[in-house]
Structures are given as structure tokens and as C-alpha cells.
Coordinates of C-alpha atoms in Angstrom, one line a residue:
Chain A
M1 CA -21.4 33.5 3.4
L2 CA -22.4 31.5 0.3
R3 CA -25.0 34.0 -0.6
F4 CA -22.5 36.8 -0.3
A5 CA -20.0 35.0 -2.5
V6 CA -22.6 34.3 -5.1
R7 CA -23.8 37.9 -5.1
R8 CA -20.2 39.1 -5.5
L9 CA -19.7 36.7 -8.4
L10 CA -22.9 37.8 -10.1
L11 CA -21.8 41.4 -9.8
L12 CA -18.7 40.4 -11.8
V13 CA -20.8 39.6 -14.9
P14 CA -21.8 43.2 -15.8
I15 CA -18.2 44.3 -15.1
L16 CA -16.8 41.6 -17.4
I17 CA -19.3 42.5 -20.2
G18 CA -18.5 46.2 -19.7
L19 CA -14.8 45.5 -19.8
S20 CA -15.1 43.4 -23.0
L21 CA -17.1 46.2 -24.6
L22 CA -14.6 48.8 -23.4
V23 CA -11.6 46.9 -24.8
F24 CA -13.5 46.2 -28.0
V25 CA -14.5 49.8 -28.7
W26 CA -11.1 51.1 -27.5
I27 CA -9.0 49.0 -29.8
R28 CA -11.2 49.9 -32.8
A29 CA -10.8 53.6 -31.9
L30 CA -7.0 53.3 -32.2
P31 CA -5.7 55.2 -35.2
G32 CA -4.3 53.0 -38.0
S33 CA -5.7 49.6 -38.8
P34 CA -4.3 46.1 -38.5
A35 CA -4.4 45.7 -42.3
Q36 CA -2.2 48.8 -42.6
A37 CA 0.2 47.6 -40.0
L38 CA 0.4 44.2 -41.6
L39 CA 0.9 45.3 -45.1
G40 CA 3.1 48.3 -44.6
E41 CA 3.0 51.8 -46.1
R42 CA 3.0 50.8 -49.7
A43 CA -0.1 48.6 -49.5
T44 CA -2.6 49.1 -52.3
D45 CA -6.3 49.7 -51.6
E46 CA -7.3 46.3 -52.9
S47 CA -4.9 44.4 -50.7
I48 CA -6.0 46.3 -47.7
A49 CA -9.7 45.6 -48.6
H50 CA -8.7 41.9 -49.1
V51 CA -7.1 41.6 -45.6
R52 CA -10.0 43.5 -44.1
S53 CA -12.6 41.1 -45.5
Q54 CA -10.4 38.1 -44.6
Y55 CA -10.5 39.0 -40.9
G56 CA -14.0 40.2 -41.0
L57 CA -13.0 43.8 -40.3
D58 CA -15.4 45.2 -42.9
E59 CA -18.5 44.0 -41.1
P60 CA -20.5 46.4 -39.0
L61 CA -19.1 46.8 -35.5
Y62 CA -22.0 45.2 -33.6
E63 CA -21.6 42.1 -35.8
Q64 CA -17.8 42.0 -35.0
Y65 CA -18.6 42.4 -31.3
W66 CA -21.1 39.6 -31.4
R67 CA -18.7 37.3 -33.2
Y68 CA -16.0 38.2 -30.6
L69 CA -18.4 37.2 -27.8
Q70 CA -19.2 34.0 -29.6
T71 CA -15.5 33.0 -30.1
V72 CA -14.7 33.9 -26.4
G73 CA -17.6 31.8 -25.2
S74 CA -16.5 28.8 -27.3
G75 CA -13.0 29.1 -25.9
D76 CA -11.4 29.9 -29.3
L77 CA -9.9 33.4 -29.4
G78 CA -9.2 33.5 -33.1
T79 CA -5.9 34.0 -34.9
S80 CA -3.2 36.7 -34.5
I81 CA -3.3 39.0 -37.6
R82 CA 0.4 39.5 -37.3
S83 CA 1.8 36.0 -36.7
R84 CA -1.1 34.1 -38.1
R85 CA -0.9 31.7 -35.2
P86 CA -4.0 30.7 -33.1
I87 CA -4.2 33.0 -30.0
T88 CA -4.9 30.2 -27.6
E89 CA -1.7 28.5 -28.7
E90 CA 0.4 31.7 -28.0
I91 CA -1.4 32.2 -24.7
R92 CA -0.5 28.7 -23.7
E93 CA 3.2 29.6 -24.3
R94 CA 3.2 33.1 -23.0
F95 CA 0.8 33.0 -20.0
P96 CA 2.9 30.4 -18.1
A97 CA 6.0 32.6 -18.7
T98 CA 4.3 35.6 -17.0
V99 CA 2.8 33.4 -14.3
E100 CA 6.2 31.9 -13.6
L101 CA 7.8 35.3 -13.4
S102 CA 5.1 36.6 -11.1
I103 CA 5.3 33.7 -8.8
S104 CA 9.1 34.1 -8.5
A105 CA 8.7 37.8 -7.9
M106 CA 6.2 37.2 -5.1
L107 CA 8.3 34.5 -3.6
F108 CA 11.2 36.8 -3.5
A109 CA 9.1 39.6 -2.1
T110 CA 7.5 37.6 0.7
L111 CA 10.5 35.5 1.6
I112 CA 12.6 38.6 2.1
G113 CA 9.9 41.1 3.0
I114 CA 8.2 39.4 5.9
P115 CA 11.4 38.5 7.8
L116 CA 12.7 42.0 7.1
G117 CA 9.6 43.7 8.4
F118 CA 9.5 41.3 11.4
V119 CA 13.1 41.9 12.4
A120 CA 12.5 45.7 11.9
A121 CA 9.6 45.6 14.2
K122 CA 11.4 43.6 16.8
R123 CA 14.2 46.1 16.8
H124 CA 11.9 49.1 16.7
G125 CA 13.8 52.3 16.4
G126 CA 17.1 50.6 16.0
L127 CA 19.6 50.4 13.1
T128 CA 17.9 47.4 11.5
D129 CA 14.6 49.2 11.7
N130 CA 15.9 52.3 10.0
A131 CA 17.8 50.4 7.4
S132 CA 14.6 48.4 6.5
L133 CA 12.6 51.6 6.3
F134 CA 15.2 53.2 4.0
L135 CA 15.3 50.0 1.9
S136 CA 11.5 50.0 1.5
L137 CA 11.6 53.7 0.6
I138 CA 14.1 52.9 -2.1
G139 CA 12.0 50.0 -3.2
V140 CA 8.9 52.1 -3.9
S141 CA 10.8 55.0 -5.4
I142 CA 13.0 53.2 -7.9
P143 CA 11.4 52.6 -11.3
I144 CA 11.2 48.9 -12.2
F145 CA 12.8 49.3 -15.5
F146 CA 15.7 51.3 -14.0
L147 CA 16.3 48.6 -11.3
A148 CA 16.0 45.9 -14.1
L149 CA 18.6 47.7 -16.2
I150 CA 21.0 48.2 -13.3
L151 CA 20.7 44.5 -12.3
K152 CA 21.2 43.4 -15.9
W153 CA 24.2 45.7 -16.3
I154 CA 25.9 44.6 -13.0
F155 CA 25.1 40.9 -12.8
A156 CA 24.7 39.9 -16.5
V157 CA 27.0 42.3 -18.4
E158 CA 29.8 43.2 -16.0
L159 CA 30.0 40.1 -13.8
G160 CA 28.5 37.6 -16.2
W161 CA 27.0 35.6 -13.4
L162 CA 23.5 35.4 -14.7
P163 CA 21.9 35.4 -18.2
S164 CA 20.5 38.7 -19.4
V165 CA 17.7 37.8 -21.9
G166 CA 15.0 35.2 -22.5
R167 CA 13.7 32.3 -20.5
Q168 CA 16.2 29.5 -21.3
D169 CA 19.5 29.2 -23.1
V170 CA 18.9 28.4 -26.8
L171 CA 21.5 25.7 -26.7
I172 CA 19.6 23.7 -24.1
D173 CA 17.5 20.9 -25.5
A174 CA 14.4 20.6 -23.4
D175 CA 10.8 19.5 -23.7
H176 CA 8.0 21.8 -22.5
P177 CA 4.9 19.8 -21.6
T178 CA 3.5 22.6 -19.4
N179 CA 5.4 25.6 -20.6
F180 CA 6.4 26.4 -17.0
Y181 CA 10.1 25.9 -17.8
V182 CA 11.2 25.2 -14.2
L183 CA 8.4 22.7 -13.7
D184 CA 9.1 21.2 -17.2
G185 CA 12.7 20.6 -16.2
I186 CA 11.7 18.9 -13.0
I187 CA 9.0 16.8 -14.6
T188 CA 11.3 15.6 -17.4
R189 CA 14.2 15.2 -14.9
N190 CA 16.3 17.5 -17.1
W191 CA 18.1 19.2 -14.2
T192 CA 20.3 21.4 -16.4
A193 CA 17.2 22.8 -18.1
A194 CA 15.5 23.5 -14.8
W195 CA 18.5 25.2 -13.3
D196 CA 19.0 27.3 -16.4
A197 CA 15.3 28.4 -16.3
V198 CA 15.8 29.3 -12.6
K199 CA 18.8 31.4 -13.5
H200 CA 16.9 33.2 -16.2
L201 CA 14.2 34.0 -13.6
I202 CA 16.4 35.5 -10.9
L203 CA 17.1 39.0 -12.2
P204 CA 13.6 39.7 -13.6
A205 CA 12.0 38.4 -10.4
I206 CA 14.1 40.7 -8.2
A207 CA 13.2 43.7 -10.4
L208 CA 9.5 42.8 -10.5
G209 CA 9.5 41.9 -6.8
S210 CA 11.1 45.2 -5.6
I211 CA 7.8 47.1 -5.1
P212 CA 5.9 44.3 -3.5
L213 CA 8.9 43.6 -1.3
A214 CA 9.0 47.2 0.0
I215 CA 5.2 47.2 0.6
I216 CA 5.2 43.8 2.3
A217 CA 8.1 44.7 4.5
R218 CA 6.3 47.9 5.6
I219 CA 3.0 46.3 6.3
T220 CA 4.7 43.5 8.2
R221 CA 6.5 46.0 10.3
A222 CA 3.4 48.0 11.1
S223 CA 1.3 44.9 11.8
V224 CA 3.8 43.3 14.1
L225 CA 4.2 46.5 16.0
D226 CA 0.5 46.6 16.4
V227 CA 0.1 43.1 17.6
Q228 CA 3.1 43.2 19.9
N229 CA 1.3 45.5 22.2
E230 CA -1.9 43.5 22.5
D231 CA -3.0 42.1 25.8
Y232 CA -2.8 38.5 24.7
V233 CA 0.8 38.8 23.9
R234 CA 1.5 40.3 27.3
T235 CA -0.5 37.4 28.8
A236 CA 1.5 34.8 26.9
R237 CA 4.7 36.4 28.0
A238 CA 3.5 36.5 31.6
K239 CA 2.8 32.8 31.4
G240 CA 6.5 32.3 30.8
I241 CA 6.3 31.1 27.2
S242 CA 9.7 31.6 25.5
T243 CA 10.1 34.6 23.3
G244 CA 10.5 32.5 20.2
A245 CA 7.2 30.7 20.8
V246 CA 5.4 33.9 21.6
D247 CA 6.6 35.4 18.4
R248 CA 5.7 32.3 16.3
R249 CA 2.4 31.4 17.8
H250 CA 0.9 34.7 18.9
V251 CA 2.6 37.7 17.2
L252 CA 3.3 36.4 13.7
R253 CA 0.2 34.4 13.4
N254 CA -2.1 37.4 14.2
A255 CA 0.1 39.8 12.2
M256 CA -0.3 37.5 9.1
L257 CA -3.9 38.7 8.4
P258 CA -3.1 42.2 7.0
I259 CA 0.0 40.8 5.4
S260 CA -1.8 38.2 3.4
T261 CA -4.3 40.8 2.3
I262 CA -1.6 43.0 1.0
V263 CA 0.2 40.0 -0.7
G264 CA -3.0 39.2 -2.5
L265 CA -3.5 42.8 -3.6
Q266 CA 0.0 43.0 -4.9
V267 CA -0.4 40.0 -7.1
G268 CA -3.1 41.8 -9.1
L269 CA -0.7 44.7 -9.7
L270 CA 2.2 42.6 -11.0
L271 CA 1.1 42.7 -14.7
S272 CA 1.8 46.4 -15.0
G273 CA 5.3 45.9 -13.9
A274 CA 5.7 42.7 -15.9
I275 CA 5.3 44.7 -19.1
L276 CA 8.5 46.7 -18.3
T277 CA 10.4 43.9 -16.7
E278 CA 9.7 41.6 -19.7
T279 CA 10.8 44.4 -22.1
V280 CA 14.2 44.8 -20.4
F281 CA 14.9 41.1 -20.2
A282 CA 13.3 40.2 -23.5
F283 CA 11.2 37.7 -21.6
P284 CA 8.5 36.2 -23.9
G285 CA 5.5 36.7 -21.6
I286 CA 2.1 38.3 -21.9
G287 CA 3.4 41.8 -21.2
T288 CA 5.7 42.1 -24.2
W289 CA 3.2 40.4 -26.3
L290 CA 0.5 42.9 -25.4
K291 CA 2.8 45.8 -26.0
E292 CA 3.7 44.5 -29.5
A293 CA 0.0 43.8 -30.2
I294 CA -0.9 47.4 -29.4
D295 CA 1.8 48.7 -31.6
N296 CA 0.7 46.5 -34.5
R297 CA -3.0 47.0 -33.9
D298 CA -3.4 43.2 -33.7
Y299 CA -7.1 43.3 -32.5
P300 CA -7.6 39.6 -31.7
V301 CA -4.3 39.4 -29.7
I302 CA -5.2 42.5 -27.6
Q303 CA -8.7 41.0 -26.9
G304 CA -7.2 37.6 -26.1
A305 CA -4.5 38.8 -23.9
C306 CA -6.8 41.2 -22.1
S307 CA -9.3 38.4 -21.4
S308 CA -6.6 36.1 -20.2
S309 CA -5.2 38.6 -17.8
R310 CA -8.7 39.8 -16.8
S311 CA -9.3 36.8 -14.6
S312 CA -6.3 37.6 -12.5
S313 CA -6.9 41.3 -12.2
C314 CA -10.7 41.1 -11.5
S315 CA -10.4 38.8 -8.5
Chain B
M1 CA 3.1 69.8 28.6
S2 CA 2.3 71.3 32.0
V3 CA -0.7 70.2 34.1
A4 CA -2.5 73.5 33.3
E5 CA -2.0 72.9 29.6
V6 CA -3.4 69.4 29.9
E7 CA -6.5 70.7 31.7
A8 CA -6.9 73.4 29.1
S9 CA -6.7 70.9 26.3
E10 CA -9.2 68.7 27.9
L11 CA -11.6 71.6 28.4
E12 CA -11.4 72.5 24.8
L13 CA -13.8 69.8 23.6
E14 CA -14.4 71.1 20.1
P15 CA -11.1 72.1 18.5
A16 CA -11.2 75.4 16.7
S17 CA -11.5 75.2 12.9
G18 CA -8.1 74.7 11.2
G19 CA -7.0 72.8 14.3
L20 CA -6.2 69.6 12.5
W21 CA -4.2 71.5 9.9
R22 CA -2.3 73.6 12.4
D23 CA -1.5 70.4 14.3
A24 CA -0.5 68.7 11.2
L25 CA 1.9 71.5 10.2
Q26 CA 3.5 71.4 13.6
R27 CA 4.1 67.7 13.3
L28 CA 5.4 68.0 9.8
R29 CA 8.0 70.6 10.9
R30 CA 9.3 68.1 13.4
S31 CA 9.5 65.1 11.0
P32 CA 12.9 64.7 9.5
A33 CA 11.5 62.6 6.6
A34 CA 9.1 65.5 5.7
I35 CA 11.9 68.0 5.7
V36 CA 14.2 65.8 3.6
G37 CA 11.4 65.2 1.1
L38 CA 10.5 68.9 1.0
V39 CA 14.1 69.9 0.4
M40 CA 14.4 67.4 -2.5
I41 CA 11.2 68.6 -4.1
A42 CA 11.9 72.2 -3.5
T43 CA 15.3 71.8 -5.2
L44 CA 13.8 70.1 -8.2
V45 CA 11.1 72.8 -8.5
V46 CA 13.8 75.6 -8.3
V47 CA 15.9 73.8 -10.9
A48 CA 12.9 73.3 -13.1
L49 CA 11.7 76.9 -12.9
F50 CA 15.2 78.4 -13.5
A51 CA 16.5 75.8 -15.9
P52 CA 17.6 78.3 -18.6
W53 CA 19.8 80.1 -16.0
I54 CA 21.1 77.1 -14.1
A55 CA 21.9 74.8 -17.1
P56 CA 25.4 75.4 -18.5
Y57 CA 24.3 74.6 -22.0
S58 CA 21.2 74.5 -24.1
P59 CA 19.5 71.0 -24.1
T60 CA 19.7 70.8 -27.8
E61 CA 23.3 72.2 -28.3
Q62 CA 25.6 69.5 -29.8
N63 CA 29.3 69.4 -29.2
L64 CA 30.2 67.2 -32.2
E65 CA 34.0 67.5 -31.8
A66 CA 33.8 66.0 -28.3
I67 CA 32.1 62.8 -29.5
A68 CA 34.2 62.5 -32.7
G69 CA 36.4 60.0 -30.8
G70 CA 33.4 57.7 -30.2
C71 CA 30.5 57.6 -27.7
C72 CA 30.5 58.9 -25.1
P73 CA 33.1 60.9 -23.2
G74 CA 32.4 60.6 -19.5
P75 CA 32.2 63.4 -16.9
S76 CA 34.8 66.2 -17.4
R77 CA 35.3 69.8 -16.2
E78 CA 33.4 71.3 -19.1
H79 CA 30.6 68.7 -19.0
L80 CA 30.1 67.7 -15.3
L81 CA 27.9 64.7 -16.2
G82 CA 29.4 64.0 -19.6
L83 CA 27.9 64.1 -23.0
D84 CA 25.2 61.9 -24.5
D85 CA 25.3 59.9 -27.8
L86 CA 24.5 63.1 -29.8
G87 CA 27.1 65.2 -28.0
R88 CA 24.6 67.1 -25.8
D89 CA 25.4 68.0 -22.3
E90 CA 23.8 65.4 -20.0
L91 CA 23.5 67.8 -17.0
S92 CA 21.7 70.4 -19.0
R93 CA 19.3 67.9 -20.4
L94 CA 18.6 66.5 -16.9
I95 CA 18.0 70.1 -15.6
Y96 CA 15.5 70.8 -18.4
G97 CA 14.1 67.3 -17.9
A98 CA 13.0 68.2 -14.4
R99 CA 10.5 70.6 -16.0
Y100 CA 8.8 67.8 -18.0
S101 CA 8.8 65.2 -15.3
L102 CA 7.3 67.6 -12.7
L103 CA 4.9 69.0 -15.2
I104 CA 3.7 65.6 -16.2
G105 CA 3.3 64.5 -12.6
V106 CA 1.4 67.6 -11.5
V107 CA -1.0 67.9 -14.5
A108 CA -1.7 64.2 -14.5
V109 CA -2.6 64.2 -10.8
A110 CA -4.6 67.3 -11.3
I111 CA -6.6 65.6 -14.0
G112 CA -7.2 62.5 -11.9
L113 CA -7.9 64.5 -8.8
T114 CA -10.5 66.9 -10.4
M115 CA -12.4 64.1 -12.2
G116 CA -12.1 61.8 -9.2
L117 CA -13.3 64.3 -6.7
L118 CA -16.2 65.2 -8.9
L119 CA -17.3 61.6 -9.5
G120 CA -16.5 60.5 -6.0
A121 CA -18.5 63.3 -4.4
M122 CA -21.4 62.6 -6.7
A123 CA -21.3 58.8 -6.0
G124 CA -21.0 59.4 -2.3
Y125 CA -23.6 62.0 -1.8
F126 CA -26.3 61.3 -4.5
R127 CA -27.3 57.7 -3.8
R128 CA -28.8 57.2 -7.2
A129 CA -25.5 58.0 -9.0
D130 CA -23.5 55.7 -6.8
S131 CA -24.0 52.4 -8.5
P132 CA -23.4 53.4 -12.1
I133 CA -20.3 55.5 -11.3
M134 CA -18.8 52.8 -9.1
R135 CA -19.4 50.0 -11.6
L136 CA -17.6 52.1 -14.2
M137 CA -14.7 52.6 -11.9
D138 CA -14.6 48.9 -11.2
I139 CA -14.2 48.3 -15.0
M140 CA -11.4 50.8 -15.1
L141 CA -9.7 49.3 -12.1
A142 CA -9.9 45.8 -13.7
I143 CA -7.4 46.9 -16.3
P144 CA -3.9 47.1 -15.0
G145 CA -3.1 50.8 -14.7
F146 CA 0.1 50.9 -16.7
L147 CA -1.5 48.9 -19.5
M148 CA -4.4 51.3 -19.6
A149 CA -1.9 54.2 -19.8
I150 CA -0.2 52.5 -22.8
G151 CA -3.6 52.0 -24.4
I152 CA -4.6 55.6 -24.0
V153 CA -1.4 56.9 -25.5
A154 CA -1.9 54.5 -28.4
L155 CA -5.4 55.9 -28.8
F156 CA -3.7 59.3 -29.7
G157 CA -1.6 57.6 -32.3
E158 CA 1.7 58.9 -31.0
G159 CA 3.4 59.6 -27.7
G160 CA 3.9 63.2 -26.4
L161 CA 3.8 65.4 -23.4
L162 CA 0.1 66.0 -23.4
Q163 CA -0.8 62.4 -24.3
V164 CA 1.2 61.1 -21.4
M165 CA -0.3 63.5 -19.0
I166 CA -3.9 62.6 -20.1
A167 CA -3.1 58.9 -20.0
I168 CA -1.7 58.9 -16.5
G169 CA -4.4 61.3 -15.4
V170 CA -7.2 59.0 -16.5
V171 CA -5.5 56.0 -14.8
N172 CA -5.7 58.0 -11.5
I173 CA -9.4 58.8 -11.8
P174 CA -10.8 55.6 -10.2
I175 CA -8.3 55.8 -7.3
F176 CA -9.5 59.3 -6.3
T177 CA -13.1 58.5 -7.0
R178 CA -13.1 55.5 -4.6
L179 CA -11.3 57.4 -1.9
M180 CA -13.5 60.5 -2.1
R181 CA -16.7 58.4 -2.1
G182 CA -15.5 56.4 0.9
S183 CA -14.7 59.6 2.8
I184 CA -18.0 61.2 1.9
I185 CA -20.0 58.3 2.9
A186 CA -18.3 58.4 6.3
Q187 CA -19.3 62.0 6.7
R188 CA -22.7 61.9 5.0
D189 CA -24.7 60.7 8.0
N190 CA -23.0 62.9 10.5
D191 CA -25.1 65.2 12.7
Y192 CA -23.7 68.4 11.3
V193 CA -24.9 67.3 7.9
L194 CA -28.4 66.6 9.3
A195 CA -28.3 70.0 11.0
A196 CA -27.4 71.8 7.8
R197 CA -30.1 70.0 5.9
S198 CA -32.7 70.7 8.5
V199 CA -32.1 74.5 8.3
G200 CA -32.6 74.2 4.5
V201 CA -29.1 74.5 3.1
P202 CA -29.2 73.3 -0.5
S203 CA -27.5 69.9 -1.1
R204 CA -24.9 71.3 -3.4
K205 CA -23.8 73.7 -0.7
I206 CA -23.8 71.0 2.0
L207 CA -21.5 68.9 -0.2
G208 CA -19.2 71.7 -1.2
S209 CA -18.8 73.7 2.0
H210 CA -19.4 71.1 4.7
I211 CA -18.7 67.6 3.6
V212 CA -15.8 67.9 1.2
P213 CA -13.6 70.0 3.5
N214 CA -14.1 67.4 6.2
A215 CA -13.4 64.5 3.8
I216 CA -10.4 65.9 2.0
S217 CA -7.4 65.0 4.1
P218 CA -7.0 61.4 2.9
V219 CA -7.3 62.6 -0.6
I220 CA -4.4 65.1 -0.1
V221 CA -2.2 62.3 1.1
A222 CA -3.2 60.1 -1.8
A223 CA -2.5 62.9 -4.2
T224 CA 1.0 63.4 -2.9
L225 CA 1.7 59.7 -3.2
A226 CA 0.1 59.7 -6.7
L227 CA 2.5 62.3 -7.8
A228 CA 5.3 59.8 -7.1
T229 CA 3.6 57.1 -9.0
A230 CA 2.7 59.4 -11.9
I231 CA 6.4 60.3 -12.3
I232 CA 7.4 56.7 -12.3
D233 CA 4.7 55.8 -14.8
A234 CA 5.6 58.7 -17.1
A235 CA 9.2 57.6 -17.1
G236 CA 8.0 54.0 -17.8
L237 CA 6.0 55.3 -20.8
G238 CA 9.0 57.2 -22.0
F239 CA 11.1 54.1 -21.5
L240 CA 8.7 52.2 -23.8
G241 CA 9.1 54.9 -26.4
L242 CA 5.8 56.5 -25.8
G243 CA 7.1 59.7 -24.2
P244 CA 7.6 63.1 -25.8
Q245 CA 9.7 62.5 -29.0
D246 CA 10.8 66.1 -29.5
P247 CA 14.5 66.3 -28.8
A248 CA 14.0 69.7 -27.2
T249 CA 11.9 68.1 -24.5
P250 CA 14.3 65.8 -22.6
E251 CA 12.0 63.7 -20.5
W252 CA 14.0 61.5 -18.1
G253 CA 12.4 58.2 -19.1
T254 CA 13.0 58.9 -22.8
M255 CA 16.6 59.9 -22.0
L256 CA 17.2 56.6 -20.3
T257 CA 15.8 54.5 -23.0
N258 CA 17.7 56.3 -25.7
T259 CA 21.0 55.5 -24.0
V260 CA 20.4 51.9 -23.0
R261 CA 22.4 50.8 -26.1
Y262 CA 25.5 52.4 -24.5
L263 CA 25.0 50.6 -21.2
Q264 CA 28.3 48.8 -21.6
T265 CA 30.5 51.7 -22.7
A266 CA 28.7 54.6 -21.0
P267 CA 26.6 53.4 -18.2
F268 CA 26.4 56.9 -16.6
L269 CA 24.1 57.9 -19.4
A270 CA 21.4 55.6 -18.1
I271 CA 22.3 56.0 -14.4
F272 CA 22.0 59.7 -14.1
P273 CA 18.5 60.1 -15.4
G274 CA 17.5 57.0 -13.3
I275 CA 18.9 58.7 -10.2
A276 CA 17.0 61.9 -11.1
I277 CA 13.8 59.9 -11.3
V278 CA 14.5 58.2 -8.0
I279 CA 15.1 61.6 -6.3
A280 CA 11.8 63.1 -7.5
V281 CA 9.8 60.0 -6.6
M282 CA 11.4 59.6 -3.2
G283 CA 10.8 63.2 -2.4
F284 CA 7.0 62.9 -3.0
N285 CA 6.9 59.6 -1.2
L286 CA 8.6 61.1 1.9
I287 CA 6.2 64.0 1.9
G288 CA 3.2 61.8 1.4
D289 CA 4.1 59.4 4.2
A290 CA 4.8 62.3 6.6
L291 CA 1.5 64.0 5.7
R292 CA -0.3 60.8 6.3
E293 CA 1.1 60.5 9.7
A294 CA 0.6 64.2 10.4
L295 CA -3.1 64.1 9.3
D296 CA -3.9 60.9 11.1
P297 CA -6.6 61.9 13.7
K298 CA -5.6 58.9 15.8
L299 CA -2.2 60.5 16.4
R300 CA -3.6 63.9 17.1
G301 CA -2.4 65.7 20.2
R302 CA 0.7 63.4 20.3
T303 CA 3.0 66.0 19.0

């Protein structure tokens, strides 16, 4: 088992190097340069040359790549060309935002999806079953940004129940030791801040969680249906164990295996959806940051954001 | 099924060629989900093909008088789904938009499918090609798909119909490569392959006319479902402003993003394109799911 794990981890090394090379070459193949994006259309040749030498963009590519590997290895990811802030600092602010959003989305998806799939399987062929199948069909068919817009329109604009943009109300005075805003509120015992952060998370989490919710509900349903007909379930029933205990101890526990696999797989897929969700709700996470960095040709930011999200998508 | 039929089916140990497909077709015809999905997609295809005859207006024609009183007059008898912020008929633009969304989906999946089948077949059949191809696919899969699509569009400098198709097509390559390779490996060591090889059939021919036809059915299911994802992703790129910018090509995602500003006064402008996307995606999802069930060999004979 240990040998297998070590082998898999070693196999990751060439993938990581290949990925860093791919990202490096790809962003330098993008048309337009960071100097141009920073200085605008009326930049003179001298000012562009100055910015290029300032960020080492005039060196040969292999030297730039070597320098990039060195900085990554030392844990320093350089400075953003656009905002001139250290990348590690921005990641410290933005990565928790996306993680917080992803955790909330997965919580929503599993807490609703597993019971929904379970009930559907229990009432196989009935109204609940068909309703849950239809709901999960809608879930995988509705584009995230459309659902996000509709939610924002109904609950934030029309009804005004929930905030529509950002992570926290600007008027709230709160400390952020960890940058996980909900956690920060709890640690500093600032309950208004914590509750406000939760309210800001609800709509984006529902939007981002819609696809995982649909898939989890479907897998749960299929897996419970499978397990229900196993011999050991019949034996347990024959022994006279109550239905609730059979469901809890025999059906659900065995059905959890494929469910947990699918939950794990969905986590890796969240970042794609996070880009769109964060855009709709102006949520300052990795997704919007990366999109802006691509627009501005902010090489160090793209490299930094890719390497910080790589750890999650590789595993 | 009568007793005689049961006996007959038991006697027929080797099903005739095309049996799986005939079976699958029969089961598809009895699946309400498949029929609903087919009707949805067929309607969209007809609408897309005959857009100039169906659409009441041209997608670029502006009715400036109607929007003189402010944006945007809602549905009326002349304009069934209302007018957009530039005074263009929303329904006509949606009808023309069906062309672009379907086209993007089909071309993107075709790109991913061809490249994926080629690479997957090579990786699965020629053992020496396996490791390099699959490591490359691992690298591609390590990048979140939608992010990679954004990156590829950025590589072209500007968004557009062709760029979006290529971007989404490339994102699909590793999916099909993996699937095809898995399928082929499952077939590779079968007796019929050994038999073909022992009578001297060249390996290219074994791969093309023996293994691939037997390994293709999961790929077809995946392709149908990939069409749904491709349409969603294309709309997502359009929503981020990376879709076709030409006002004469009203792509649904781009239409949606252009009207988000009017969400408070004219929500229908965002809702109608959204519903159009949902219908197209749902249609392909329904067909894909029904196909998967119909082609599942475990369910064979249980018509």
C-alpha cells in the first residue's frame, strides 16, 4: 500500500513539471504583453522596454523559466505586474475565499443531495423519485451563471433577503486573522460579521453546488438501489432489525463508498464553476483573479494562481 | 415472451452482428426520456436550419422607435418575446442563436472526438505510445476544463465562433482519449483479436475494423453528454465576453451577458436565452442518459 502511494506520488512529479512548463509557455504565447497591458495603448517604446527589463521579461525564455522554478521552489511567487502586490499576499486573501465558497457549495450539495437520493431510492418509481430525477436533470442542464443570475435577481434584487455582491458588507468592521471570513467572525467572537459572511455565501454556494448536488443525488439513488437488493440486507431484515436500523447500518453505510468517491471527484471540478459564480457575485476569489490576470497578461499572477489551484486539481 | 421465444433466444448463443444496436434502438423507442430529448433536439435543429424562414425579423434589424421610450418593451403581439436593448427582436435572435449554439457544440465535440479517438486508440493498442500520450492527457486534465478553454481563447487574442469551438474541442480531447484507451484495452486481449492476428491481419486493420467498432459504444454515450457540456461551456465563455462579438451572430451566452444590466427592468432579456440554453442542454442530456441505458450490455435482453 505504501509502495503504491509513493509510486503514485512520484508519478506526479513529471506531471507537475510538465504542467508548469505548459503554463509557462502558454502564457508567453498569448498575444499582447504585460507591459503593453500595464501601460496602455499610448506607451512609448522606451517605457515598454523599461517595464520589460524591470520584470525580467527581456531575458531569454529558458532563463525566465529557471527563475520561475527557483521562485516557486523558495515559496515566493513574485509580484503582480498589475497591482504590484506580492502574489503570496494576494493568494492568502483570495484562496480562502474560493475554498470557503467551495466548502459551502459541497456542504449544500451533500446535505441536500444524499438525503434526496436516499429518499428517491426508498420510494423507487414513486412521485418523490421522479421529482428528484427531474430536479437532478435540471441541475446538470442549467448553466451555473444563469442559475446564479436568477438567484441574484429573485433573492437579492427583488426580495432583498440576501446580499448580492462580495464577501462581507463594507460597513462591518471585522478582523481577518485567517481570511476565512466565517471562521474569522467565530474566532474573534464577532457574531454579526460571521453571520454576514454566511449570508454572502448562501446564494453563490447554491449556484456553485447545483451540479454536484444533481450528480450526488443521482449516484446516491443508484447506489442505494443497488445495495438494497443485496443478500445481507435481506438477512438483516429477516433477523427482524427495524427498518431504520437496516437503512442506517447496512444500506447507507455500504452505499456511501461510491458516493464519497463522487464527492471527492466533484471537489476537483469546482474551480471551473467558481470562475463563473465569482464573476456573477463579484466574489473576490481565485477564479475572478485568474480571469482578470489572463485579460491583463499578468504572467506572475497566472503562474501563481495556477500553482495554488494545481494542488487541488491534481489530487 | 413465449416459451418458444425464450428457448430460441437461449439457442442463439452468438447474437447476429448489429444485435446490440438493434436492441438499443428498440429500447430507445420505448424510453419516454429519449423521445422527449429527441423531440427537443429535433425542434432546435429544425429551427436552426430554417432560421431565415421561421424568424419573424432579421437578427440585426433594429426597431428604434419601439425603444425610444426606454429599455426595453416586453413581449407584445409584434414582438412575441420583446425587444432587446438595441431594439432587435429577441425571438428572432434566439432563433438564429440556435444555429451558433448547436454548431459550436457539434464542431467542438467533433474536434475532441476525432483527436481523442485517434490518441486513445494509439495509446490503447500500441503499448509503447501508451505512457507518453497518457501523461500528456494527465497534464491536460490537471487544468480545470473551463479555465483551459478561457486560456485557449486568450491565446487567439480575441473571442469568436471558431476560437470557442477549438477551445472547447481541445478541452474534450483528454476525456475521449481516456475513454477510448480504456475501451480498447478491454478488447485488446480478446480471443477474436488473437485470431485476427494469427491469420496475419495487419495491426492497423485489426484496430480499425475489429477493435474500434467493439469499443465505440461508451464513446458514443460520452459524446452525446459532451454535446450538452460543450453548449454550457460555450455559453459560459460567451457570458465572460469571450464569445463571438459580431452582432450578426447572436450566441445565447453572449446575448445573456449583454442584457444582464437590464435584469431589474427587463429580466425577460436574460431569462429567455437562459431557457433556450437549458432546453438544448437538457435535450442532449436526456438522449445521452437514455443511450447509456440502452447500450448497457448488462441490461440486454431486458426490453
